Coordinates of C-alpha atoms and ligand atoms in Angstrom, one line a residue:
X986 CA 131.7 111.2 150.3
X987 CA 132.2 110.9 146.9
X988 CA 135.5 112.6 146.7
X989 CA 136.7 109.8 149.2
X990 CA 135.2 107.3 146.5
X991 CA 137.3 109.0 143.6
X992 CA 140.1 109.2 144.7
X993 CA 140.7 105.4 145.5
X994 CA 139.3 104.4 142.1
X995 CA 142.1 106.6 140.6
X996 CA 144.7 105.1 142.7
X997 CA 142.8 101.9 141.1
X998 CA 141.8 100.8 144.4
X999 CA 138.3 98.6 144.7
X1000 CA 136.6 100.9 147.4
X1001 CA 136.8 98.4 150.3
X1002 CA 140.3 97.9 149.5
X1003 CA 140.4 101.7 149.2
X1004 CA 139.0 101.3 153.2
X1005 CA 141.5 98.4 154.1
X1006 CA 144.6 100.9 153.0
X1007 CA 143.3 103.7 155.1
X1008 CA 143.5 101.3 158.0
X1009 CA 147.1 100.4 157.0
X1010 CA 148.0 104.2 156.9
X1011 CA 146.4 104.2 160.3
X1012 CA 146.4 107.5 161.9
X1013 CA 147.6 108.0 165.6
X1014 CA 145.5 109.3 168.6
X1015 CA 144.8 112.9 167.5
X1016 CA 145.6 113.1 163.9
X1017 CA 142.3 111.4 162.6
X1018 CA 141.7 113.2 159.9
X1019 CA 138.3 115.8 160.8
X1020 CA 135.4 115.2 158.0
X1021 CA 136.0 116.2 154.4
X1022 CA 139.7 115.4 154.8
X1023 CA 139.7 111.9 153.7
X1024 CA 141.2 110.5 151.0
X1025 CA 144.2 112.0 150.2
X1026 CA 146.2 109.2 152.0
X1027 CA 144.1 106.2 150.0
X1028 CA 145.6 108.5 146.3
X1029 CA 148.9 109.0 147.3
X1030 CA 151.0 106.9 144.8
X1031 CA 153.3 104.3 146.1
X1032 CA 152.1 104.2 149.5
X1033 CA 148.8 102.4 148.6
X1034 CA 148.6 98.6 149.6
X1035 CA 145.6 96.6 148.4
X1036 CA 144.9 93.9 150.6
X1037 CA 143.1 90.7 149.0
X1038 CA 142.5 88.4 151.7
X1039 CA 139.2 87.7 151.0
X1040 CA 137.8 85.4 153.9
X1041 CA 134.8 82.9 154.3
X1042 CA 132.1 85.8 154.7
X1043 CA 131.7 88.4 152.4
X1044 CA 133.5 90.8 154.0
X1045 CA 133.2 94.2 154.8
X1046 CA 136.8 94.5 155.9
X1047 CA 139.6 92.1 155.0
X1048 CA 142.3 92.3 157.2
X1049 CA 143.0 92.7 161.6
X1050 CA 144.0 95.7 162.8
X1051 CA 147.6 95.3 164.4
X1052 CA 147.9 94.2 168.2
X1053 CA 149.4 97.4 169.6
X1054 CA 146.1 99.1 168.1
X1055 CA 143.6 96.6 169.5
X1056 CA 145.8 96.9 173.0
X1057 CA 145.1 100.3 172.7
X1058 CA 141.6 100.2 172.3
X1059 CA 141.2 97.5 174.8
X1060 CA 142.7 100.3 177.7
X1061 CA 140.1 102.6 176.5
X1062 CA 137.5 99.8 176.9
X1063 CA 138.8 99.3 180.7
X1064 CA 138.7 102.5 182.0
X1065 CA 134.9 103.5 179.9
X1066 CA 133.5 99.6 182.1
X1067 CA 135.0 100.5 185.2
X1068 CA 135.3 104.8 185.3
X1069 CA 131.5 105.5 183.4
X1070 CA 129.9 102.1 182.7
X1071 CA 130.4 100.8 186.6
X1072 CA 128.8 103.1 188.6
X1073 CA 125.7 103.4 185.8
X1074 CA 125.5 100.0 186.3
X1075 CA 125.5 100.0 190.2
X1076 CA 122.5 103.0 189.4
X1077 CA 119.9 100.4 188.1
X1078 CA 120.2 98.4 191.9
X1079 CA 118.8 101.9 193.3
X1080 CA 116.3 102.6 189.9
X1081 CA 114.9 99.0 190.3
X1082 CA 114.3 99.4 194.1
X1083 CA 113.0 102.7 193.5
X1084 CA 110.3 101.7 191.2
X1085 CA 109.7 98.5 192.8
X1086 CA 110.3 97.1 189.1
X1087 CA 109.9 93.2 190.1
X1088 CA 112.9 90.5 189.6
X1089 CA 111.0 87.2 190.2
X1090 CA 110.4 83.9 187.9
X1091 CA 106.2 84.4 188.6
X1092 CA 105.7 88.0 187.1
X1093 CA 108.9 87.0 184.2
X1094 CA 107.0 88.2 180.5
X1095 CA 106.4 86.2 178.4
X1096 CA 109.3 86.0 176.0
X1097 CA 107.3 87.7 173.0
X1098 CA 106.6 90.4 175.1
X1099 CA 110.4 90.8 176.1
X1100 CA 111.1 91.1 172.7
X1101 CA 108.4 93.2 172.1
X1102 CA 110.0 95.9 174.5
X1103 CA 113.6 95.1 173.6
X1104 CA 112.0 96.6 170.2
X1105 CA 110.7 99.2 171.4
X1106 CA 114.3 100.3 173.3
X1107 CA 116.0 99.5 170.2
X1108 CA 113.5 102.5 168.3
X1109 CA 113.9 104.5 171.0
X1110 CA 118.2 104.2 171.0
X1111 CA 117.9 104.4 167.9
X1112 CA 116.4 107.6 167.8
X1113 CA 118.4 109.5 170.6
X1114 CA 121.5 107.9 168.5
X1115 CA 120.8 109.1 165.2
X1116 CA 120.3 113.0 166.3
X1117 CA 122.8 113.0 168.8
X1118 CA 125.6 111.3 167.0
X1119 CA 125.0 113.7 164.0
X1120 CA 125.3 116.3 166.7
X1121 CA 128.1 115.2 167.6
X1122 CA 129.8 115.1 164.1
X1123 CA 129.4 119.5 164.1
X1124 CA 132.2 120.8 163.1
X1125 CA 132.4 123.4 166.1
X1126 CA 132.1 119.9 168.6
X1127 CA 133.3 117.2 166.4
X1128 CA 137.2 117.4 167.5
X1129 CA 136.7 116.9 171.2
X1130 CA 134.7 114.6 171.8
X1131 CA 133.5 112.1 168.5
X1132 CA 136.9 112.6 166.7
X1133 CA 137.8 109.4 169.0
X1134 CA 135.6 107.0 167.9
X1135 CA 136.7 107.6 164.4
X1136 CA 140.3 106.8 164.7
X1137 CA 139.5 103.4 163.6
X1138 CA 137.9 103.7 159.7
X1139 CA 138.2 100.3 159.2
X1140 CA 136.4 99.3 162.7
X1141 CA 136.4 95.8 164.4
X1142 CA 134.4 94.5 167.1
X1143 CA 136.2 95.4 170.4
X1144 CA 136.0 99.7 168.5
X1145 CA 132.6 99.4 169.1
X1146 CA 133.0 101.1 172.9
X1147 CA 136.4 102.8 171.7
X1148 CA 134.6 106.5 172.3
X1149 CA 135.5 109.5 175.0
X1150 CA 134.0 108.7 178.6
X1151 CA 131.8 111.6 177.5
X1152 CA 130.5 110.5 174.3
X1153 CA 129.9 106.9 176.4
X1154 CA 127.5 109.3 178.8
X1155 CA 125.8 110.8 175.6
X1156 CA 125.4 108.3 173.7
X1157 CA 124.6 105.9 176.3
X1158 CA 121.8 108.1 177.8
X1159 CA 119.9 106.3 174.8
X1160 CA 120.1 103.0 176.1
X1161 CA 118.3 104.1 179.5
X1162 CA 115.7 106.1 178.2
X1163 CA 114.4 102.9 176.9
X1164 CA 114.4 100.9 180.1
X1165 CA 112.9 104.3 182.3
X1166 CA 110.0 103.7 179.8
X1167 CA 109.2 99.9 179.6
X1168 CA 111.2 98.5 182.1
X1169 CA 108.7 96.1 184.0
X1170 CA 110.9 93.0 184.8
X1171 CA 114.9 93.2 185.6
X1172 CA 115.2 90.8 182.3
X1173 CA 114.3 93.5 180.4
X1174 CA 117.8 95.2 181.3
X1175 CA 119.8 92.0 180.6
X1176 CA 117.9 91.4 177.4
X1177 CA 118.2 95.1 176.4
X1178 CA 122.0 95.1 177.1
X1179 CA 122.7 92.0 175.9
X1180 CA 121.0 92.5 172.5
X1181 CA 122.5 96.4 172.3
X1182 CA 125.7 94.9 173.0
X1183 CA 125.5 92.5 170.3
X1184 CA 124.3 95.0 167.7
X1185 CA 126.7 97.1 168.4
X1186 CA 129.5 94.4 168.3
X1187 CA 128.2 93.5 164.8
X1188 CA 127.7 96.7 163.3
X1189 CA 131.5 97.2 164.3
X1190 CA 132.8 93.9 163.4
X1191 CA 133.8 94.4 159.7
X1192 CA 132.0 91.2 158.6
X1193 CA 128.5 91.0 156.7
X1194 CA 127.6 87.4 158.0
X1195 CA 125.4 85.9 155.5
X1196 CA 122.4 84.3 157.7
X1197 CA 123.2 86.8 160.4
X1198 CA 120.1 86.2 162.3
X1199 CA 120.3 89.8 163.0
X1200 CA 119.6 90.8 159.5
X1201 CA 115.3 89.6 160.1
X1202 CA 114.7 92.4 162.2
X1203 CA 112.8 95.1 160.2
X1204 CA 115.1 98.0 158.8
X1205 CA 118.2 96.5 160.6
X1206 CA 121.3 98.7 159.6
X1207 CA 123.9 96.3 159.6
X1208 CA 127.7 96.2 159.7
X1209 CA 128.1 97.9 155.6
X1210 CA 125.4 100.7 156.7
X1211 CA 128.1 101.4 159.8
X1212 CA 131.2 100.6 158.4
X1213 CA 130.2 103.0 155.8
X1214 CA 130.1 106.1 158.4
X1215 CA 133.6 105.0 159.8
X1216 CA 135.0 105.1 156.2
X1217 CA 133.0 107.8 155.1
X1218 CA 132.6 110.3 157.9
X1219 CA 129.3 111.9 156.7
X1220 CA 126.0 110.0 156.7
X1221 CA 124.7 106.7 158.3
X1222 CA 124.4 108.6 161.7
X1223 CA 122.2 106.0 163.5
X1224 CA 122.7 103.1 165.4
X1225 CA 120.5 99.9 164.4
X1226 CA 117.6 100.8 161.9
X1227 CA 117.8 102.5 158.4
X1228 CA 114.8 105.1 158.6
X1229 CA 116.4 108.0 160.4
X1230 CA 119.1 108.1 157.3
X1231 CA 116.5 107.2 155.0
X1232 CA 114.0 110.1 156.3
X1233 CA 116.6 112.4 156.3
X1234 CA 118.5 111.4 152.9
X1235 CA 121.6 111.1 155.1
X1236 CA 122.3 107.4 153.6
X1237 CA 122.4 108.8 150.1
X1238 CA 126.1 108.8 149.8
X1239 CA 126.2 105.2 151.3
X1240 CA 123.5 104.1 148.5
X1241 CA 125.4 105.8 145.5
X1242 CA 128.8 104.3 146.3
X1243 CA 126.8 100.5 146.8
X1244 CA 124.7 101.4 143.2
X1245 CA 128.3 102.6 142.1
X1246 CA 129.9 99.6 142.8
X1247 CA 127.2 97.4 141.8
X1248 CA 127.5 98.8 138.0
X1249 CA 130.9 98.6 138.5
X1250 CA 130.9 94.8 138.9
X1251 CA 128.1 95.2 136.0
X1252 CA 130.6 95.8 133.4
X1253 CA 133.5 94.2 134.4
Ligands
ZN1712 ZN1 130.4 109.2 163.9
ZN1713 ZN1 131.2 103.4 165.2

């Protein structure tokens, strides 16, 4: 949002910094502010704090959030894996029998294949992702279920899962679509979940890894693309590749604030 962006360069913030201070100001459970309401914390004289701490990686975000935050989150996380996750979980025993989908070392794919089809879930997730998620972000919806998610700007890894059990049911429908369509080997689920969980982790982390082997797939969105939603509020709606955003010209704030900055540094 380019109001958002303004108003930390007046309070002569640099815009991640302008992200880190929102994080500082962090809002509690309930007051995150809805979209279109950011900003006015990041301009408020004499309460902005520009953090510096620039690390090894180029980073997206500089500094941890506090303990009692990442506690907080973490209870979230424990009741979403044991209350929703769990019993989803225990489902694929009865889906596997059901469809006789086979388990053994003979009939394994071969491991081009695999990642063939992990692909092909990741487009699919992808998909359900990007037009659900913008759903989700209506104003009329937006407060009781997404608002959640978004009480982190400044995510880190473990906010990845930080949602409301029914935003985990939504969202997560995604992930099984995928598997109802190419599942032919149980390794397909643990290579499916083991590589969504590891985007996912990423995209949350705050970090922009250089030689993040994550970065070769095609059109991979990456932790700035996401990081940018969690500052921003509008835009970057899907999960792992650039197109949807692209098709839709819902990434164009994200590329004006990077071409912004980028002229920025120009004529410094
Ligand atoms: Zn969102
Ligand atoms: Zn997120």
């Amino acid at each position: 949002m380019a109001l958002t962006n303004h108003r930390a360069e007046k309070a002569g913030l640099e815009p991640l910094q302008a992200n880190n201070d929102r994080r500082n100001l962090a809002h509690p459970l309930g007051s995150t502010p809805e979209p279109g309401e950011l900003g006015s914390e990041a301009a408020a004289p004499g309460r902005v704090r520009a953090t510096v701490a620039r690390g090894l990686f180029a980073n997206v975000q500089d500094k941890p959030e506090t303990l009692e935050n990442q506690w907080k989150c973490f209870k979230v996380l424990l009741f979403n894996h044991f209350c929703i996750q769990l019993p989803l979980i225990c489902g694929t025993y009865y889906f596997t029998e059901y469809f006789n989908i086979p388990y053994d070392w003979e009939r394994m794919p071969r491991w081009c294949m695999l990642l063939a089809r992990c692909f092909g879930c990741a487009v699919i997730e992808d998909t359900w992702h990007y037009f659900l998620h913008r759903l989700l972000h209506h104003k009329r919806i937006y407060k009781y279920i997404h608002k959640i998610h978004h009480e982190f700007q400044a995510p880190f890894g473990m906010e990845a899962e930080y949602a409301h059990p029914l935003e985990t049911l939504i969202l997560g429908t995604g992930f099984f679509i995928g598997i109802m369509l190419l599942c032919d080997h149980v390794i397909l689920l643990w290579a499916w979940v083991t590589i969504r969980l590891i985007e996912t982790i990423d995209v949350h982390s705050g970090y922009d890894i250089p030689l993040n082997p994550l970065n070769l797939i095609p059109f991979y969105a990456g932790s700035r693309h996401h990081d940018f939603h969690h500052m921003n509020f509008v835009g970057n709606y899907a999960s792992t590749f650039t197109w949807w955003d692209r098709i839709f010209g819902t990434d164009s704030q994200f590329h004006a604030y990077y071409e912004k900055k980028k002229m920025g540094k120009k004529t410094e």
